mmCIF file of C-alpha atoms in Angstrom:
data_model
loop_
_atom_site.group_PDB
_atom_site.id
_atom_site.type_symbol
_atom_site.label_atom_id
_atom_site.label_comp_id
_atom_site.label_asym_id
_atom_site.label_seq_id
_atom_site.Cartn_x
_atom_site.Cartn_y
_atom_site.Cartn_z
ATOM 1 C CA MET A 1 1.831 9.858 -17.070
ATOM 2 C CA ALA A 2 -0.003 12.268 -14.776
ATOM 3 C CA ILE A 3 -1.055 11.304 -11.268
ATOM 4 C CA PRO A 4 -3.871 13.628 -10.172
ATOM 5 C CA ASP A 5 -4.185 15.047 -6.683
ATOM 6 C CA SER A 6 -6.271 12.936 -4.343
ATOM 7 C CA VAL A 7 -9.988 13.632 -4.122
ATOM 8 C CA GLY A 8 -10.236 11.439 -1.037
ATOM 9 C CA ASN A 9 -12.002 8.151 -0.559
ATOM 10 C CA SER A 10 -15.537 9.478 -0.879
ATOM 11 C CA GLY A 11 -14.644 11.681 -3.839
ATOM 12 C CA GLY A 12 -13.098 8.753 -5.684
ATOM 13 C CA ILE A 13 -16.097 6.545 -5.021
ATOM 14 C CA ARG A 14 -18.443 9.284 -6.275
ATOM 15 C CA GLN A 15 -16.373 9.576 -9.467
ATOM 16 C CA VAL A 16 -16.741 5.826 -10.135
ATOM 17 C CA LEU A 17 -20.466 5.831 -9.372
ATOM 18 C CA LYS A 18 -20.980 8.795 -11.732
ATOM 19 C CA GLY A 19 -19.038 6.983 -14.466
ATOM 20 C CA ARG A 20 -16.295 9.631 -14.659
ATOM 21 C CA VAL A 21 -13.503 7.164 -13.852
ATOM 22 C CA LYS A 22 -13.303 3.392 -14.131
ATOM 23 C CA LEU A 23 -11.344 2.460 -11.039
ATOM 24 C CA VAL A 24 -10.174 3.994 -7.776
ATOM 25 C CA ARG A 25 -8.234 2.787 -4.767
ATOM 26 C CA VAL A 26 -9.740 3.589 -1.386
ATOM 27 C CA ALA A 27 -8.434 3.282 2.145
ATOM 28 C CA ARG A 28 -11.701 2.494 3.906
ATOM 29 C CA ARG A 29 -14.553 0.046 3.702
ATOM 30 C CA LEU A 30 -17.433 1.111 1.497
ATOM 31 C CA THR A 31 -20.767 1.966 3.007
ATOM 32 C CA GLU A 32 -23.568 -0.464 2.256
ATOM 33 C CA ASN A 33 -25.031 2.007 -0.232
ATOM 34 C CA GLU A 34 -21.690 2.494 -2.016
ATOM 35 C CA ALA A 35 -20.953 -1.229 -2.143
ATOM 36 C CA SER A 36 -24.368 -2.068 -3.598
ATOM 37 C CA ALA A 37 -23.688 0.254 -6.543
ATOM 38 C CA GLY A 38 -20.406 -1.261 -7.666
ATOM 39 C CA GLN A 39 -17.741 -3.907 -7.202
ATOM 40 C CA VAL A 40 -15.029 -3.794 -4.577
ATOM 41 C CA VAL A 41 -12.051 -5.926 -3.629
ATOM 42 C CA TYR A 42 -10.445 -5.159 -0.303
ATOM 43 C CA PRO A 43 -6.700 -5.281 0.062
ATOM 44 C CA THR A 44 -4.531 -6.903 0.960
ATOM 45 C CA LEU A 45 -5.106 -10.639 1.300
ATOM 46 C CA GLU A 46 -8.335 -10.629 -0.694
ATOM 47 C CA MET A 47 -6.715 -8.646 -3.525
ATOM 48 C CA ARG A 48 -3.761 -11.032 -3.524
ATOM 49 C CA ARG A 49 -6.116 -14.034 -3.820
ATOM 50 C CA VAL A 50 -8.056 -12.402 -6.666
ATOM 51 C CA LEU A 51 -4.874 -11.550 -8.573
ATOM 52 C CA MET A 52 -3.443 -15.025 -8.116
ATOM 53 C CA ARG A 53 -6.545 -16.742 -9.480
ATOM 54 C CA THR A 54 -7.410 -14.283 -12.269
ATOM 55 C CA VAL A 55 -4.977 -14.592 -15.178
ATOM 56 C CA GLY A 56 -4.207 -11.255 -16.841
ATOM 57 C CA SER A 57 -5.550 -9.159 -13.969
ATOM 58 C CA ILE A 58 -3.856 -6.053 -12.620
ATOM 59 C CA GLY A 59 -4.082 -4.909 -9.032
ATOM 60 C CA TYR A 60 -2.545 -2.660 -6.436
ATOM 61 C CA LEU A 61 -0.812 -4.234 -3.444
ATOM 62 C CA PRO A 62 2.025 -3.455 -1.116
ATOM 63 C CA LEU A 63 5.132 -5.091 -2.532
ATOM 64 C CA SER A 64 5.478 -7.048 0.696
ATOM 65 C CA ALA A 65 2.112 -8.739 0.005
ATOM 66 C CA THR A 66 3.405 -10.180 -3.262
ATOM 67 C CA ARG A 67 6.155 -12.200 -1.581
ATOM 68 C CA ASP A 68 6.024 -15.891 -2.567
ATOM 69 C CA SER A 69 2.897 -15.258 -4.666
ATOM 70 C CA GLY A 70 4.269 -15.760 -8.174
ATOM 71 C CA LEU A 71 2.693 -12.422 -9.165
ATOM 72 C CA THR A 72 4.536 -10.263 -11.691
ATOM 73 C CA ILE A 73 5.571 -6.881 -10.334
ATOM 74 C CA LEU A 74 5.190 -4.133 -12.925
ATOM 75 C CA TRP A 75 8.046 -1.806 -13.694
ATOM 76 C CA ILE A 76 6.910 1.744 -14.455
ATOM 77 C CA ASP A 77 8.694 3.453 -17.346
ATOM 78 C CA GLY A 78 11.512 0.902 -17.008
ATOM 79 C CA VAL A 79 11.919 1.480 -13.266
ATOM 80 C CA ALA A 80 11.613 -1.387 -10.780
ATOM 81 C CA PRO A 81 10.348 -0.771 -7.257
ATOM 82 C CA ASP A 82 13.206 -0.937 -4.787
ATOM 83 C CA GLY A 83 14.487 0.995 -1.797
ATOM 84 C CA VAL A 84 16.326 3.563 -3.908
ATOM 85 C CA THR A 85 13.699 4.175 -6.604
ATOM 86 C CA THR A 86 10.855 4.450 -4.110
ATOM 87 C CA GLU A 87 12.715 6.853 -1.843
ATOM 88 C CA ASN A 88 13.952 9.117 -4.649
ATOM 89 C CA GLY A 89 10.548 9.190 -6.368
ATOM 90 C CA ARG A 90 11.552 7.438 -9.611
ATOM 91 C CA TYR A 91 9.054 4.640 -8.878
ATOM 92 C CA PRO A 92 5.820 6.583 -8.408
ATOM 93 C CA TYR A 93 3.431 4.058 -6.850
ATOM 94 C CA VAL A 94 4.401 4.209 -3.215
ATOM 95 C CA VAL A 95 2.168 4.118 -0.179
ATOM 96 C CA PRO A 96 3.889 5.430 2.926
ATOM 97 C CA LEU A 97 3.142 3.728 6.211
ATOM 98 C CA ALA A 98 3.865 5.708 9.335
ATOM 99 C CA LEU A 99 4.069 5.214 13.051
ATOM 100 C CA VAL A 100 2.449 8.015 15.047
ATOM 101 C CA TRP A 101 2.896 8.630 18.753
ATOM 102 C CA LYS A 102 2.745 11.363 21.347
ATOM 103 C CA PRO A 103 5.845 11.535 23.528
ATOM 104 C CA PRO A 104 6.788 10.346 25.967
ATOM 105 C CA LEU A 105 6.397 6.662 25.167
ATOM 106 C CA SER A 106 7.112 4.114 27.852
ATOM 107 C CA GLY A 107 6.982 0.405 28.453
ATOM 108 C CA ILE A 108 6.240 -1.984 25.615
ATOM 109 C CA ALA A 109 5.205 0.844 23.261
ATOM 110 C CA ALA A 110 8.623 2.507 23.641
ATOM 111 C CA ARG A 111 10.436 -0.809 23.188
ATOM 112 C CA PHE A 112 8.371 -1.587 20.056
ATOM 113 C CA LYS A 113 9.097 1.842 18.547
ATOM 114 C CA ASP A 114 12.806 1.473 19.319
ATOM 115 C CA TYR A 115 12.828 -1.983 17.733
ATOM 116 C CA LEU A 116 11.169 -0.686 14.546
ATOM 117 C CA PHE A 117 14.105 1.657 14.017
ATOM 118 C CA SER A 118 16.756 -0.992 14.708
ATOM 119 C CA ALA A 119 19.013 -2.617 12.117
ATOM 120 C CA GLU A 120 17.342 -5.973 12.805
ATOM 121 C CA ALA A 121 13.855 -4.596 12.084
ATOM 122 C CA ARG A 122 15.137 -2.923 8.889
ATOM 123 C CA ARG A 123 16.459 -6.300 7.694
ATOM 124 C CA VAL A 124 13.116 -7.982 8.460
ATOM 125 C CA MET A 125 11.141 -5.255 6.658
ATOM 126 C CA GLN A 126 13.428 -5.447 3.626
ATOM 127 C CA ALA A 127 13.140 -9.252 3.538
ATOM 128 C CA PHE A 128 9.382 -8.787 3.201
ATOM 129 C CA GLY A 129 9.615 -6.172 0.449
ATOM 130 C CA ALA A 130 9.188 -3.032 2.555
ATOM 131 C CA PHE A 131 11.629 -0.160 2.231
ATOM 132 C CA PRO A 132 12.164 1.460 5.623
ATOM 133 C CA VAL A 133 13.367 5.040 5.785
ATOM 134 C CA GLY A 134 14.815 7.004 8.673
ATOM 135 C CA VAL A 135 13.023 9.021 11.284
ATOM 136 C CA ASP A 136 11.959 12.500 10.151
#
């Protein structure tokens, strides 16, 4: 399976509207003009609701959003999504989430950042299906 380079949100939407591709995932709300030309389901809660009520449907969600949903998680080429297979690239459908800041942090922002990198926060993230990685 080939995963093409990203053409960006607008590029993907243009490809759908021109009929070149059937489906794209975007990371922004559609403009009124774009939305009037097609169909859109916004992640994450709305997508989860659609998948849960539409038998046989396929969708794209963070693994953490599938918790307690009864949804079937697809394995890709026999590989299940887990902390090891997502970090080593064997499971290809991964969306990184990052925390961005400009040092120095202080106050509640610093305490929140420190908590996110604690063992307790790692356990909480893993319990919800997220796979935390270390600080780069």
